[in-house]
Coordinates of C-alpha atoms in Angstrom, one line a residue:
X1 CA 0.0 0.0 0.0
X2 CA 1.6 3.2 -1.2
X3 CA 1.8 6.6 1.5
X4 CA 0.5 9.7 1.0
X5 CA 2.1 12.3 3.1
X6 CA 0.8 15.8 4.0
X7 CA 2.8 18.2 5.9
X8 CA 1.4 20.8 8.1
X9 CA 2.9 23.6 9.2
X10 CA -0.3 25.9 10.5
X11 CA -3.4 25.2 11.0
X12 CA -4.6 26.4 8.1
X13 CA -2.9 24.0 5.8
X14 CA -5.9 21.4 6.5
X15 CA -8.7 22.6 4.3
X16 CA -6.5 22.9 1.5
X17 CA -5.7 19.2 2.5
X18 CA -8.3 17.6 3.8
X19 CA -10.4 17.3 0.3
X20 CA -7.8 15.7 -1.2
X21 CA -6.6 12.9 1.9
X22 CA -10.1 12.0 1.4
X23 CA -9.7 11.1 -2.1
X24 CA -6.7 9.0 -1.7
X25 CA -8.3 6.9 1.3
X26 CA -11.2 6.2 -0.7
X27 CA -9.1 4.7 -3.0
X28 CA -6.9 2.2 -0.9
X29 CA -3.8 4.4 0.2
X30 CA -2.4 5.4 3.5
X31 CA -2.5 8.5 4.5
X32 CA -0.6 10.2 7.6
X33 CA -0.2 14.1 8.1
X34 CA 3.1 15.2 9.6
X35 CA 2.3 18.1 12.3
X36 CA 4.6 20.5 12.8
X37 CA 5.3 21.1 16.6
X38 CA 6.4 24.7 16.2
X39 CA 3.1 26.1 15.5
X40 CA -0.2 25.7 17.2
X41 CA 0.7 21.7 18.0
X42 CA -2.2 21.1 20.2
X43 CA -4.8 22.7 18.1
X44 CA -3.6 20.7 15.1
X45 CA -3.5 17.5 17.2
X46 CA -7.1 18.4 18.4
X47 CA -8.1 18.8 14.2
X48 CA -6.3 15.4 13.1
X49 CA -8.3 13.4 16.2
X50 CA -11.6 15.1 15.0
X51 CA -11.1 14.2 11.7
X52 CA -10.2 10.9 12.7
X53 CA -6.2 11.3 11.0
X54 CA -3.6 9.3 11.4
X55 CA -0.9 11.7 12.5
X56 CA 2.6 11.8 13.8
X57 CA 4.5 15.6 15.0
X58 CA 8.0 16.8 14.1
X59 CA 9.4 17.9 10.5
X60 CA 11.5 15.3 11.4
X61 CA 9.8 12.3 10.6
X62 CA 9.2 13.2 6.8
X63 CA 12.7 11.5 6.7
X64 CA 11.7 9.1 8.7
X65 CA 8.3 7.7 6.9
X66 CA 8.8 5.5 3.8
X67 CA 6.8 7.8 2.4
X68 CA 5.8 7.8 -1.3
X69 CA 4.4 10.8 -1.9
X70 CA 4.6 13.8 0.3
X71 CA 2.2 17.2 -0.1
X72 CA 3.5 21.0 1.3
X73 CA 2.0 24.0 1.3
X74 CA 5.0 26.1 1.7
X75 CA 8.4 25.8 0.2
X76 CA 10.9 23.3 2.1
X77 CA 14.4 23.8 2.0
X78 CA 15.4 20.0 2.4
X79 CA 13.1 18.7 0.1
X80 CA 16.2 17.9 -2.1
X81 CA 17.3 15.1 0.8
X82 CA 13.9 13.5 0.7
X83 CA 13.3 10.5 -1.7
X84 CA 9.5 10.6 -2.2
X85 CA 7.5 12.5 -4.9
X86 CA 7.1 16.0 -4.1
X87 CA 3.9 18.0 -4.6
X88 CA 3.4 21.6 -3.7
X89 CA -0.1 23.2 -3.4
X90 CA -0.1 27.2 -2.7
X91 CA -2.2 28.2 0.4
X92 CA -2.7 31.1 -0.9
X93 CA -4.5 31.8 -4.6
X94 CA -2.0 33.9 -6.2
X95 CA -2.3 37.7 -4.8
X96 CA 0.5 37.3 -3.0
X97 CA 3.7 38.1 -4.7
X98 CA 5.8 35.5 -5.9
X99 CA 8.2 34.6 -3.1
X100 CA 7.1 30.7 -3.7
X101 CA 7.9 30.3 -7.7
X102 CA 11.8 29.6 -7.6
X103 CA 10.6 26.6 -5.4
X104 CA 9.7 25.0 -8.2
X105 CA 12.8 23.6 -9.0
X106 CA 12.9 21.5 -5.9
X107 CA 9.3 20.0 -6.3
X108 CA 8.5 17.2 -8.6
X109 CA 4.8 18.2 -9.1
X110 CA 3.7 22.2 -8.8
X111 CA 0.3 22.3 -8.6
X112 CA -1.0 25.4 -9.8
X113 CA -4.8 27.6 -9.3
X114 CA -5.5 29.0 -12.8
X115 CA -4.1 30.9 -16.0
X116 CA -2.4 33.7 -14.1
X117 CA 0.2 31.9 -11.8
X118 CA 0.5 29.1 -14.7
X119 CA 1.4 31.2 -17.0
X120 CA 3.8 33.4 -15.2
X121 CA 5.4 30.3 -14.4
X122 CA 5.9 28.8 -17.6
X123 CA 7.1 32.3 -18.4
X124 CA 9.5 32.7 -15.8
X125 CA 11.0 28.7 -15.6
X126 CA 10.3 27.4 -19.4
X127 CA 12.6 24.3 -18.5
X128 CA 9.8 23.5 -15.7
X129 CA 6.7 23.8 -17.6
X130 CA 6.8 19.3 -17.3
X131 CA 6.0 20.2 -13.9
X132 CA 3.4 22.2 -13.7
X133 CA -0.5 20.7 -13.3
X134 CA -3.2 23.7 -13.6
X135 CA -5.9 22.1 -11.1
X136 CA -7.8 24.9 -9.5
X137 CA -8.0 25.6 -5.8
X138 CA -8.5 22.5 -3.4
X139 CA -10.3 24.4 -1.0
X140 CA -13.1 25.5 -2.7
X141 CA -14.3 22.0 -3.3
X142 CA -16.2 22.0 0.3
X143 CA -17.7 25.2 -0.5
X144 CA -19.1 23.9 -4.1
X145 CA -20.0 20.3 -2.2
X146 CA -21.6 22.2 0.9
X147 CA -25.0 21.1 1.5
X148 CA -27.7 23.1 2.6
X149 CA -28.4 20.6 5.8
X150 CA -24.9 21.2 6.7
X151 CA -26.0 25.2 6.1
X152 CA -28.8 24.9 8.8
X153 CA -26.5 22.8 11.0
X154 CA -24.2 25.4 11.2
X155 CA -27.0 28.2 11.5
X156 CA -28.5 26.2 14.6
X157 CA -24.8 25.3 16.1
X158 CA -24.2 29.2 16.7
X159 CA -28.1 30.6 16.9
X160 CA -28.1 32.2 13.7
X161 CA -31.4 33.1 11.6
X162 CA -31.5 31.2 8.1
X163 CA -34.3 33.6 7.1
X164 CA -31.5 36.9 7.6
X165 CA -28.6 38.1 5.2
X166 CA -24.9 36.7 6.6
X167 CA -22.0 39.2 7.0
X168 CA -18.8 37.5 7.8
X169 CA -15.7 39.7 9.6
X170 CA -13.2 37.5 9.0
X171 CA -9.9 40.0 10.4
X172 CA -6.4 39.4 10.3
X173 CA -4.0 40.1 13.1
X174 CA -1.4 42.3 12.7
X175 CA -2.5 44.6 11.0
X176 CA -5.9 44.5 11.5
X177 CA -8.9 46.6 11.7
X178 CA -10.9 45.0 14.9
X179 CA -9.8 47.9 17.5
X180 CA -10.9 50.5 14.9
X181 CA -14.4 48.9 14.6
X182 CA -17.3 50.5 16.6
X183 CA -18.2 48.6 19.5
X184 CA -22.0 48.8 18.2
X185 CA -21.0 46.9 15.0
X186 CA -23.7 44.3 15.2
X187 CA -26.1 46.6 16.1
X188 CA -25.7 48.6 12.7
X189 CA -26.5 45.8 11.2
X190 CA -29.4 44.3 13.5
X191 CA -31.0 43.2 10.6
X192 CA -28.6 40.6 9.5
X193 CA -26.4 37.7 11.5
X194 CA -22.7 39.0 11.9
X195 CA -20.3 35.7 12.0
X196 CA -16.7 37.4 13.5
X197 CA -13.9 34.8 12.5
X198 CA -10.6 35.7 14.0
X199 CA -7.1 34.2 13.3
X200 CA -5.8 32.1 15.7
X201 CA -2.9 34.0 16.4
X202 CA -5.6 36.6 18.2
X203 CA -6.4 33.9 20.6
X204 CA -3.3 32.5 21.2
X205 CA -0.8 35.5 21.8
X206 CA -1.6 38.4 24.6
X207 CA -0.6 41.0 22.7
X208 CA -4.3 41.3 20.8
X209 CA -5.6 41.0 24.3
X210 CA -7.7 44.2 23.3
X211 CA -8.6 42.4 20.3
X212 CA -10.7 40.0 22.5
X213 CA -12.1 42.3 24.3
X214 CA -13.9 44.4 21.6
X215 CA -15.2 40.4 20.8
X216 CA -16.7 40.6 24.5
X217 CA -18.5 43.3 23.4
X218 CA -20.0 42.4 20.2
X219 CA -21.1 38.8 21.6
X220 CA -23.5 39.9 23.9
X221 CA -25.8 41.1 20.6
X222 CA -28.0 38.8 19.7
X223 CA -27.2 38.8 16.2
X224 CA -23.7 38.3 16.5
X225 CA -21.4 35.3 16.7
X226 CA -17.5 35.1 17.8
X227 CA -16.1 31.5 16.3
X228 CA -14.0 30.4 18.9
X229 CA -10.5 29.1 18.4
X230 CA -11.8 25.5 17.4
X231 CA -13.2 26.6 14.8
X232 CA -10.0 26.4 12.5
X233 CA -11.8 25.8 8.8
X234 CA -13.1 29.0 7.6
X235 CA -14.4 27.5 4.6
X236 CA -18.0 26.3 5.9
X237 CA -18.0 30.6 6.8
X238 CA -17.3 31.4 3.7
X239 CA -19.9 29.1 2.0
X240 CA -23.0 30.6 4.5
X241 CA -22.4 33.9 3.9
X242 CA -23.2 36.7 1.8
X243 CA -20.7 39.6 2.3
X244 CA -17.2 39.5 4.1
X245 CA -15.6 42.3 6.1
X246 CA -11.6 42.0 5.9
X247 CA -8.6 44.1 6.1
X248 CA -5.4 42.3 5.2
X249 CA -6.5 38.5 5.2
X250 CA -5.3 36.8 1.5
X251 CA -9.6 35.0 2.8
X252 CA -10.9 38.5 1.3
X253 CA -10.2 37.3 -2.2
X254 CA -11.1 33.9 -2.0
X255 CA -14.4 35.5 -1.0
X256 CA -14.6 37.6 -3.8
X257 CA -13.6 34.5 -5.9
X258 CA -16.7 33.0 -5.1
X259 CA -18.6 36.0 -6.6
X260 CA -19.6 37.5 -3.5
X261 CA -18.6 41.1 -2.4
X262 CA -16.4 41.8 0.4
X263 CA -15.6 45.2 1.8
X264 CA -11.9 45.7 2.7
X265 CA -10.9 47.8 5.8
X266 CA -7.6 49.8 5.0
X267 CA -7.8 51.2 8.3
X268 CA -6.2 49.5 11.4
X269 CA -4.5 49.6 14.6
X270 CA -0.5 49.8 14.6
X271 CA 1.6 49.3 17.1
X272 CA 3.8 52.8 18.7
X273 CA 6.8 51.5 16.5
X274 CA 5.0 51.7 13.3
X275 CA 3.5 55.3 13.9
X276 CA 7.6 56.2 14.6
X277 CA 8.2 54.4 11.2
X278 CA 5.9 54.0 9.0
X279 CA 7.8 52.2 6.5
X280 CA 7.6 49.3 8.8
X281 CA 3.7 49.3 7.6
X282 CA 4.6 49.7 4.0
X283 CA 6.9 46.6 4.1
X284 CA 4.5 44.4 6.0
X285 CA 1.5 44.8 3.4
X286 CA 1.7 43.1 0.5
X287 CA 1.9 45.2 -2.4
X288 CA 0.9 42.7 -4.5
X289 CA -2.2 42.8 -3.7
X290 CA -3.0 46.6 -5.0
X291 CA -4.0 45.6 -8.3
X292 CA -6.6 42.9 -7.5
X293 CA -8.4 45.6 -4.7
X294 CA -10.5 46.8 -7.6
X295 CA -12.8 43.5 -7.3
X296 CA -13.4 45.1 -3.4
X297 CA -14.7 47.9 -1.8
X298 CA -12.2 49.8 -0.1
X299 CA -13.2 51.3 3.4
X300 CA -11.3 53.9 4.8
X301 CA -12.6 54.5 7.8
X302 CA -15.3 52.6 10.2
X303 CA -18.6 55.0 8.4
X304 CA -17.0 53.5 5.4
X305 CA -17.3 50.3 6.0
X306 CA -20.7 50.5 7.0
X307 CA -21.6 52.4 4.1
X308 CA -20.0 50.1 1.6
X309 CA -21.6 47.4 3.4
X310 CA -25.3 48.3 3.5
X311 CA -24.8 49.0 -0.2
X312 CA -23.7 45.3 -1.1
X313 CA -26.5 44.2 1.0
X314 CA -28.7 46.1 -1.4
X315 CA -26.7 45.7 -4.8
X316 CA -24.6 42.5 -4.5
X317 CA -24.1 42.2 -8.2
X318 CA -21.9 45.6 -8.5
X319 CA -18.8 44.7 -8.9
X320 CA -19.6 41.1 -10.4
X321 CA -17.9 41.1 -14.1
X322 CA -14.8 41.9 -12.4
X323 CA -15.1 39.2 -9.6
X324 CA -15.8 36.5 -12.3
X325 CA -12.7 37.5 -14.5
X326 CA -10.5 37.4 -11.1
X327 CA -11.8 34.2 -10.8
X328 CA -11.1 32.6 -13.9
X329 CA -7.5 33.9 -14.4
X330 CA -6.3 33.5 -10.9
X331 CA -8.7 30.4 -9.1
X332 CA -9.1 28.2 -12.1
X333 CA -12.2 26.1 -12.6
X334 CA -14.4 25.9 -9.5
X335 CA -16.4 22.9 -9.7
X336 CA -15.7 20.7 -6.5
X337 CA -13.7 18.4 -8.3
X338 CA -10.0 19.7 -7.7
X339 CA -9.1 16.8 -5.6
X340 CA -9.7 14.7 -8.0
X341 CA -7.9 16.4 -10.3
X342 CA -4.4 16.4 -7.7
X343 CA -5.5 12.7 -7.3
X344 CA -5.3 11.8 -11.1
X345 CA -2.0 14.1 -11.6
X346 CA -0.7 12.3 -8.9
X347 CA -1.2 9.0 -9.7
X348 CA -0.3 9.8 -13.3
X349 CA 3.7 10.4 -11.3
X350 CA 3.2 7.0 -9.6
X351 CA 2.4 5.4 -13.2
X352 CA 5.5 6.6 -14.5
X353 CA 8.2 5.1 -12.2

């Protein structure tokens, strides 16, 4: 029985993953995920047992595993020691800039989302184009399979009204707009359910302390949900909702690749050292990014975002032509059968040795 190995560094390697395990168990091969313990271990050990993995920690043991295939989500600088086929699937969907691409010389397979990045690539590393596999995005394929029970599950689960419009704040960080947010937030928007999704790094480290404590005052609205930390998978979130508040989360555009508006806060909080230098901020942002705003509306300030907000509640279709080209050139085909497309280019490797 071949071994399919997954390597995961953060938490939010697993729904990129997760999909595509499936697959392979479905069709006779072992699967294990390698955890990291630098990052999160205990969550990502909670996550494997509730998804019933079988799991082992430390970077270590991806030498150690007679592995024959092995997935990453990030580059790995000792891939060139390790024996197995070698797959890399971006967790991001190609607004970021392109630290990853030279990478592709260590991999054996480079799986990428759509036109944009695959192209680029070819352009960039013609004598790797043999590597290259244009799949789509893995993690949309639970959004495109989500049911509507598992809709209403996840209504009832957090109290939510399936007869009211869903706004999702999903936030980053660092930096992040959450302490420049009115502490009446949900009750703005009384008429919809607010879903707040924050990144697990505002749980976990005390410096966003004041972070959690605007989230103590949003929870006790009616209409308004905090996702605690277990809550890793912001997919099922992105499928039940119909607008997304963000700031500097790469989530915005996936949002916006499923056609749905999201409103982008370019306001936010900074530490003291960042008002001193504010080149600090200008290095931290992803410049990138700039030219794919223009599928979002930009919010400046908190009124903004309100503004912006109430507008795509009443006109989601405004800025739709542009969403669906984003989506084409940089997602690929969305169609909930990505994982079976890694699955097939991966087996088509195994055929060949």
């Amino acid at each position: 029985m071949k071994n399919i190995v997954f390597y995961v560094a953060y938490p939010y390697y697993f729904p990129h993953f997760l999909p595509i395990s499936e697959i392979f168990e479905k069709n006779n091969y072992k699967v294990t995920y390698v955890l990291s313990t630098k990052q999160n271990s205990s969550n990502m050990e909670q996550i494997a047992q509730d998804n019933n993995l079988n799991y082992v920690f430390g970077v270590e043991k991806l030498f150690d595993i007679d592995a024959d295939v092995i997935f990453f989500a990030n580059p790995f600088e000792k891939i060139q020691d390790i024996k197995a086929i070698t797959v890399f699937l971006e967790h991001g969907i190609g607004t970021k800039s392109t630290s990853f691409y030279s990478s592709i010389q260590y991999f054996d397979i480079y799986l990428v989302e759509g036109n944009q990045k695959y192209n680029r690539l070819k352009e960039l590393y013609p004598q790797y184009e043999h590597k290259l596999a244009k799949v789509g995005f893995s993690k949309f394929d639970e959004i495109v399979n989500f049911t509507n029970q598992a809709k209403i599950s996840l209504f009832n689960k957090y109290n939510l009204d399936i007869n009211k419009k869903t706004i999702l704040y999903a936030p980053t960080f660092f930096p992040s707009s959450i302490e420049k947010m009115s502490d009446n937030f949900p009750d703005d928007f009384k008429e919809c359910n607010i879903i707040v999704k924050p990144h697990y790094l505002t749980y976990e480290r005390t410096k966003y302390k004041n972070q959690l404590k605007k989230f103590k005052k949003w929870e006790k609205y009616p209409n308004c949900s905090i996702m605690p930390l277990s809550e890793y998978n912001l997919v099922p979130f992105l499928a039940i909702s119909d607008i997304m508040i963000s700031d500097e989360s790469s989530a915005m555009f996936e949002f916006a690749a499923l056609n749905k508006p999201v409103i982008s806060n370019r306001y936010f909080k900074l530490r003291w050292s960042y008002y001193l230098m504010p080149w600090k901020l200008t290095k931290r942002i992803d410049k990138s990014k700039e030219f794919y705003r223009q599928i979002l509306d930009n919010a400046y300030d908190y009124s903004q975002t309100v503004k912006y907000t109430k507008e795509a509640l009443n006109n989601p279709a405004k800025l739709e032509n542009k969403r669906l080209k984003f989506a084409n050139d940089l997602c690929g085909t969305i169609d909930g059968k990505v994982s079976q497309r890694i699955y097939n280019t991966v087996l088509d490797k195994l055929n060949e040795i």
